[in-house]
Tab-separated table of C-alpha atoms and ligand atoms in Angstrom:
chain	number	residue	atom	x	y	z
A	14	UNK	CA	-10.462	6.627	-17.137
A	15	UNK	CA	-7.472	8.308	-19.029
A	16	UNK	CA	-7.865	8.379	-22.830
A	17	UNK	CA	-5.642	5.505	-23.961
A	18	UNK	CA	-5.791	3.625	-21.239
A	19	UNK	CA	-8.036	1.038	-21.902
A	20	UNK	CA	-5.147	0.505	-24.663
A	21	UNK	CA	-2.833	-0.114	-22.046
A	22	UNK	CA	-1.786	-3.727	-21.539
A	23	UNK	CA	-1.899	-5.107	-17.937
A	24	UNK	CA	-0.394	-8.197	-16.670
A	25	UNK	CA	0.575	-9.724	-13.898
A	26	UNK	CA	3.184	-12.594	-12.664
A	27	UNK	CA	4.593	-13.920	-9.657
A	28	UNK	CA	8.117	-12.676	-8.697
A	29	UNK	CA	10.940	-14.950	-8.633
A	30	UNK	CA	14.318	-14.332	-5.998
A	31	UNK	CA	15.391	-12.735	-9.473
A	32	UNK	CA	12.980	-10.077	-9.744
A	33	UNK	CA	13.702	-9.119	-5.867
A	34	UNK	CA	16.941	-6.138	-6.817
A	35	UNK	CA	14.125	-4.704	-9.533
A	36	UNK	CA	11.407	-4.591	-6.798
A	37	UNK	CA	13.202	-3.545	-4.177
A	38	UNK	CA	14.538	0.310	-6.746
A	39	UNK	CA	10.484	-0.031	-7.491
A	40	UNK	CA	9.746	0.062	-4.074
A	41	UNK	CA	12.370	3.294	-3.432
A	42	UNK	CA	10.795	4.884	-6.428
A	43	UNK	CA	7.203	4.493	-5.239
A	44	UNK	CA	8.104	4.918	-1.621
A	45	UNK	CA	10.020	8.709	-2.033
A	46	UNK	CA	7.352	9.861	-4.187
A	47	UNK	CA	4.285	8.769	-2.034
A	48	UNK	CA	5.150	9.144	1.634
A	49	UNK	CA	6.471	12.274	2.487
A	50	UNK	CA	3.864	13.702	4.510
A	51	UNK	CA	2.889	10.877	5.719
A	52	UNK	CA	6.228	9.644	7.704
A	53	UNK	CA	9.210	11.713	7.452
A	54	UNK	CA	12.316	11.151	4.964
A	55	UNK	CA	14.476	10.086	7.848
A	56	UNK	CA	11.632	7.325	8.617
A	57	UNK	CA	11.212	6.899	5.366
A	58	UNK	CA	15.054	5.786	4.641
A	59	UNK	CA	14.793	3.970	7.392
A	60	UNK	CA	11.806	1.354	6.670
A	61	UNK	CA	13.360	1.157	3.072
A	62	UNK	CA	16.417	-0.015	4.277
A	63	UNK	CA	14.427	-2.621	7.111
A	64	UNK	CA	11.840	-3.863	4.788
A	65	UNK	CA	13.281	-3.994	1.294
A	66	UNK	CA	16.981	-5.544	2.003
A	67	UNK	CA	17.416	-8.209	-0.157
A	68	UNK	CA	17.790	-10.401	2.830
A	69	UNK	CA	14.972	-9.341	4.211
A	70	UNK	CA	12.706	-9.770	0.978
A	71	UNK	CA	14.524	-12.956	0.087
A	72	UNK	CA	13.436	-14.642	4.001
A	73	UNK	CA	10.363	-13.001	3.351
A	74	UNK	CA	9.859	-15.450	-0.028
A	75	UNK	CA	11.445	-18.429	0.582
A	76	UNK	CA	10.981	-18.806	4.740
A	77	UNK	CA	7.285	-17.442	5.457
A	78	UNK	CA	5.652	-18.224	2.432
A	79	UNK	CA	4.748	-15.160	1.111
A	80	UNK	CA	3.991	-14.970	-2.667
A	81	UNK	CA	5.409	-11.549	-4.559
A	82	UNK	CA	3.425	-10.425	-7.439
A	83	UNK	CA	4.866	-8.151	-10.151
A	84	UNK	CA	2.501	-5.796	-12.185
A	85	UNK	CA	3.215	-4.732	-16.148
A	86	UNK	CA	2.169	-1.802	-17.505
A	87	UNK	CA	2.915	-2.111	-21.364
A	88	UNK	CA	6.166	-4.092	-20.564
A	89	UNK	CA	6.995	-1.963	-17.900
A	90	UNK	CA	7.487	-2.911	-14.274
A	91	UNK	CA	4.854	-0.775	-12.451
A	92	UNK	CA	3.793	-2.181	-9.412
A	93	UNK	CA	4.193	-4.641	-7.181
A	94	UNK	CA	2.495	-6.592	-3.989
A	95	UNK	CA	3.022	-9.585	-1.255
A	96	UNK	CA	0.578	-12.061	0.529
A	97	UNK	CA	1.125	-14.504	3.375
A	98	UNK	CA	-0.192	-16.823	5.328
A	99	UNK	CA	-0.912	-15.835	9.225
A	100	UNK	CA	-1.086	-17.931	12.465
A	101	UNK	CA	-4.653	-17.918	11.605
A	102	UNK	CA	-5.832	-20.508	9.157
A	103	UNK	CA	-8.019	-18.928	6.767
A	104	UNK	CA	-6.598	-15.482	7.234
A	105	UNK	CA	-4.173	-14.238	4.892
A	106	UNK	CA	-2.108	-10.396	4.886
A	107	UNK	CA	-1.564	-8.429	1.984
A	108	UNK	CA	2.051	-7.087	2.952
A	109	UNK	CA	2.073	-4.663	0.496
A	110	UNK	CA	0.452	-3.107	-2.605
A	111	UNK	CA	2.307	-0.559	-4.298
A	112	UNK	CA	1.800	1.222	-7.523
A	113	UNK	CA	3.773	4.403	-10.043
A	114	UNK	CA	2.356	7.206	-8.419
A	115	UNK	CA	1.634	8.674	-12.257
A	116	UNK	CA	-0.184	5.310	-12.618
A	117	UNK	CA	-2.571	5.809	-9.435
A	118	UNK	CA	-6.015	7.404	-10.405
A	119	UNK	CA	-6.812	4.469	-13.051
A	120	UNK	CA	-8.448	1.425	-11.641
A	121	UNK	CA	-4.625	0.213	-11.617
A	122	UNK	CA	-4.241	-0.226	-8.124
A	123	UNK	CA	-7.960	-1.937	-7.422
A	124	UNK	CA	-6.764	-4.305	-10.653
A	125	UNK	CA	-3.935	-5.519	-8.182
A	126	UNK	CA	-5.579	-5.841	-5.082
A	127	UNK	CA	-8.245	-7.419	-6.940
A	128	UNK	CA	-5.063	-10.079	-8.270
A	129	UNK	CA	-4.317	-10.230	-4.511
A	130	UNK	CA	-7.800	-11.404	-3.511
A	131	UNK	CA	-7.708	-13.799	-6.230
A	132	UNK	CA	-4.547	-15.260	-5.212
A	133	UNK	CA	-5.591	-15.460	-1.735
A	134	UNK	CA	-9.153	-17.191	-2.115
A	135	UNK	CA	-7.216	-19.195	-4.368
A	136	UNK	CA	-4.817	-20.732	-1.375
A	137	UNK	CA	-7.576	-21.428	0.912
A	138	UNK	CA	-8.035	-18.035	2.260
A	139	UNK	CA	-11.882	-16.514	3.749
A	140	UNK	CA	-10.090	-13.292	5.116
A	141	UNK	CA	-7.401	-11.227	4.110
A	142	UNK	CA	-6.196	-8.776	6.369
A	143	UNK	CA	-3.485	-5.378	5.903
A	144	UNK	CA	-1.950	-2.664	7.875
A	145	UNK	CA	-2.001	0.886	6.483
A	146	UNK	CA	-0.534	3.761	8.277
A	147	UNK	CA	-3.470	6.108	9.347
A	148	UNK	CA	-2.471	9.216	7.331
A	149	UNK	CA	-2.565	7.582	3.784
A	150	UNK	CA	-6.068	8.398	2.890
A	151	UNK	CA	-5.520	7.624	-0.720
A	152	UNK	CA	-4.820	3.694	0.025
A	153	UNK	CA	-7.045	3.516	2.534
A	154	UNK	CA	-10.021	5.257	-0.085
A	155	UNK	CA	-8.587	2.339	-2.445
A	156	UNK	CA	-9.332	-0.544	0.186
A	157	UNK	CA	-12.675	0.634	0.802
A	158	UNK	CA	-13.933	1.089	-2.535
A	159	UNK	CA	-12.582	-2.983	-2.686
A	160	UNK	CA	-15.100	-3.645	0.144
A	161	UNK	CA	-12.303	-3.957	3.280
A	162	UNK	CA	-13.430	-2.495	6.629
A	163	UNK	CA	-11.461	-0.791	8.912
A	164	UNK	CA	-10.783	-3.225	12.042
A	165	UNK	CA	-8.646	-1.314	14.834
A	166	UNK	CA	-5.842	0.612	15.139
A	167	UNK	CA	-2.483	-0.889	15.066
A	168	UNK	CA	1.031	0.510	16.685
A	169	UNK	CA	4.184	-1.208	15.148
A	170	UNK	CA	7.885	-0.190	16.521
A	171	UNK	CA	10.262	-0.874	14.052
A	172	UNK	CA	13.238	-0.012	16.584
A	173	UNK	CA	15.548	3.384	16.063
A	174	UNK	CA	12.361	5.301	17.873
A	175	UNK	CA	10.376	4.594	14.671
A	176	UNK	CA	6.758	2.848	14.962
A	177	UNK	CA	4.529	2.517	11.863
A	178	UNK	CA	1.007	4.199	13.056
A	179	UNK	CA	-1.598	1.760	11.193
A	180	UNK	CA	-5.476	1.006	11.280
A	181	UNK	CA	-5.664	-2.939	10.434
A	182	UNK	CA	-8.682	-3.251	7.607
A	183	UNK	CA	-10.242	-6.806	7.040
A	184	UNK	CA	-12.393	-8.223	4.110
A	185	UNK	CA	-13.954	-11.665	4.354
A	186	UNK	CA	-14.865	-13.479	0.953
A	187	UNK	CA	-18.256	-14.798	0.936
A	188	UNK	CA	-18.639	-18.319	-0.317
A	189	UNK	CA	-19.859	-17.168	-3.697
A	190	UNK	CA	-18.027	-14.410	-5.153
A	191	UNK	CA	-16.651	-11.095	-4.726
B	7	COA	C1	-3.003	1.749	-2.954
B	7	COA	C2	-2.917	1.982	-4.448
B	7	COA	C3	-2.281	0.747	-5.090
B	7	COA	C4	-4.319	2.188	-5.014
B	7	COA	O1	-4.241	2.580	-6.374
B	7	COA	P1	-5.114	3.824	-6.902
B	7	COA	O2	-4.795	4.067	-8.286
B	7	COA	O3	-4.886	4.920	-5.931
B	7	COA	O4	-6.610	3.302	-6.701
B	7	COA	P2	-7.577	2.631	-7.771
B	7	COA	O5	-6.839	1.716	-8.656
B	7	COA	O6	-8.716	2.052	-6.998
B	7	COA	O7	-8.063	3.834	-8.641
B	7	COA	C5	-9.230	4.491	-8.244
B	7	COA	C6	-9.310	5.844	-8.849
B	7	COA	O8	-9.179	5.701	-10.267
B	7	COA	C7	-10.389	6.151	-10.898
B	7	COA	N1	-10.576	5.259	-12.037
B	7	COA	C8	-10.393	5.634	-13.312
B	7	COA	N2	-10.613	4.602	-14.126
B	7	COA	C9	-10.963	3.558	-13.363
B	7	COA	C10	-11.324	2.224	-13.635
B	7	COA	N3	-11.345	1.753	-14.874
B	7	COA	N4	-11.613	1.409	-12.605
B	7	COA	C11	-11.585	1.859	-11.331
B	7	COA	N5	-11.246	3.139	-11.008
B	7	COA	C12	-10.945	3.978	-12.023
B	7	COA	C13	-11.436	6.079	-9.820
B	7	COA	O9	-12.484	6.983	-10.066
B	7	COA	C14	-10.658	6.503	-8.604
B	7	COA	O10	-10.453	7.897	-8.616
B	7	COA	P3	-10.379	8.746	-7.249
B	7	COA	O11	-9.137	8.270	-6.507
B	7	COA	O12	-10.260	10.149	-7.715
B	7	COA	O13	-11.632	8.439	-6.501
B	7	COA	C15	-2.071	3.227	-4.796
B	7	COA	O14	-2.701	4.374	-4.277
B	7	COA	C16	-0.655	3.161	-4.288
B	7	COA	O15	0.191	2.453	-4.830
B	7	COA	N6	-0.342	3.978	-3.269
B	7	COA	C17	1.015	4.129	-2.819
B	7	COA	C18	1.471	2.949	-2.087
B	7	COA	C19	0.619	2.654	-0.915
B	7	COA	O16	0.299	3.502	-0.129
B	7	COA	N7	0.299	1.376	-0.788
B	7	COA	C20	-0.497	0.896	0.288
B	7	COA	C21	0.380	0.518	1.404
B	7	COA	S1	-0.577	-0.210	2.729
């Protein structure tokens, strides 16, 4: 841990259709800064555009059911994540989980997904499944150390000749705990 940053105050709260324009800038912020290398800028651009319109994001909340949450870093809007239900009962998907890049490296990001899990088990869920593209080691070094297991890979095409190159990791709750 950084000096000072057990000083740091964390919360978290769920986003509202009102927080959507804020998450969506986070989500170009985080997105520049952490993928190059790991899809190209033109890719890049292109998912941004798909996955964070507000129309997209605002279906997304109020037609599938899937809860936003919005993480605080000493007032400041740091981070961000998604879950849903699935055509599975029982099995929920993290949609995304997204941190400051000067933020990773701190627990920060486990903190979150660990809010995710919560959330989850707390709707019912005994799974909770995610895609992550095969080439970002650091999030998939951050699932693991939260106990998910790699499942299989995964091939999305999200049209204009792009396809999001994923492994699909799992973790079941047990019935007790963690
Ligand atoms: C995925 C993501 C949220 C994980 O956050 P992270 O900060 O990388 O991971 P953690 O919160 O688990 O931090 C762990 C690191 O902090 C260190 N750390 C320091 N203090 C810590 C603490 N109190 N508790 C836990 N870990 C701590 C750990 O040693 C570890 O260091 P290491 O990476 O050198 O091994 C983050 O990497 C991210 O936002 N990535 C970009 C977006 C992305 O790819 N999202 C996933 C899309 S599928």
């Amino acid at each position: 841990m950084n000096p000072g940053d057990a000083l740091r105050r964390v919360v978290f709260y769920p986003a509202t259709a009102a927080d959507l324009p804020a998450l969506a800038e986070l989500a170009g912020v985080i997105w520049r800064q952490h993928y190059p290398g790991i899809i190209t800028p033109a890719q890049i651009d292109y998912m941004l555009g798909k996955m964070y319109a507000l129309e997209t994001l605002r279906a997304e909340m109020t037609g599938q059911g899937i809860l936003f949450y919005r993480l605080l870093v000493d007032g400041k809007f740091s981070g961000f994540a998604s879950v849903g239900p699935t055509e599975t009962l029982g099995v929920m998907k993290l949609h995304k989980c997204y941190l400051l890049p000067e933020l990773h490296g701190r627990g920060l990001g486990s903190r979150l997904l660990k809010h995710c899990e919560a959330e989850a088990r707390r709707l019912g869920a005994q799974r909770l499944i995610l895609a992550v593209n095969k080439r970002n080691t650091k999030a998939i070094a951050a699932y693991q150390r939260n106990g998910f297991a790699l499942v299989q890979p995964v091939v999305t095409d999200f049209g204009n000749g792009f396809v999001m190159d994923d492994f699909l990791m799992a973790k079941d709750f047990s019935a007790g705990g963690a």
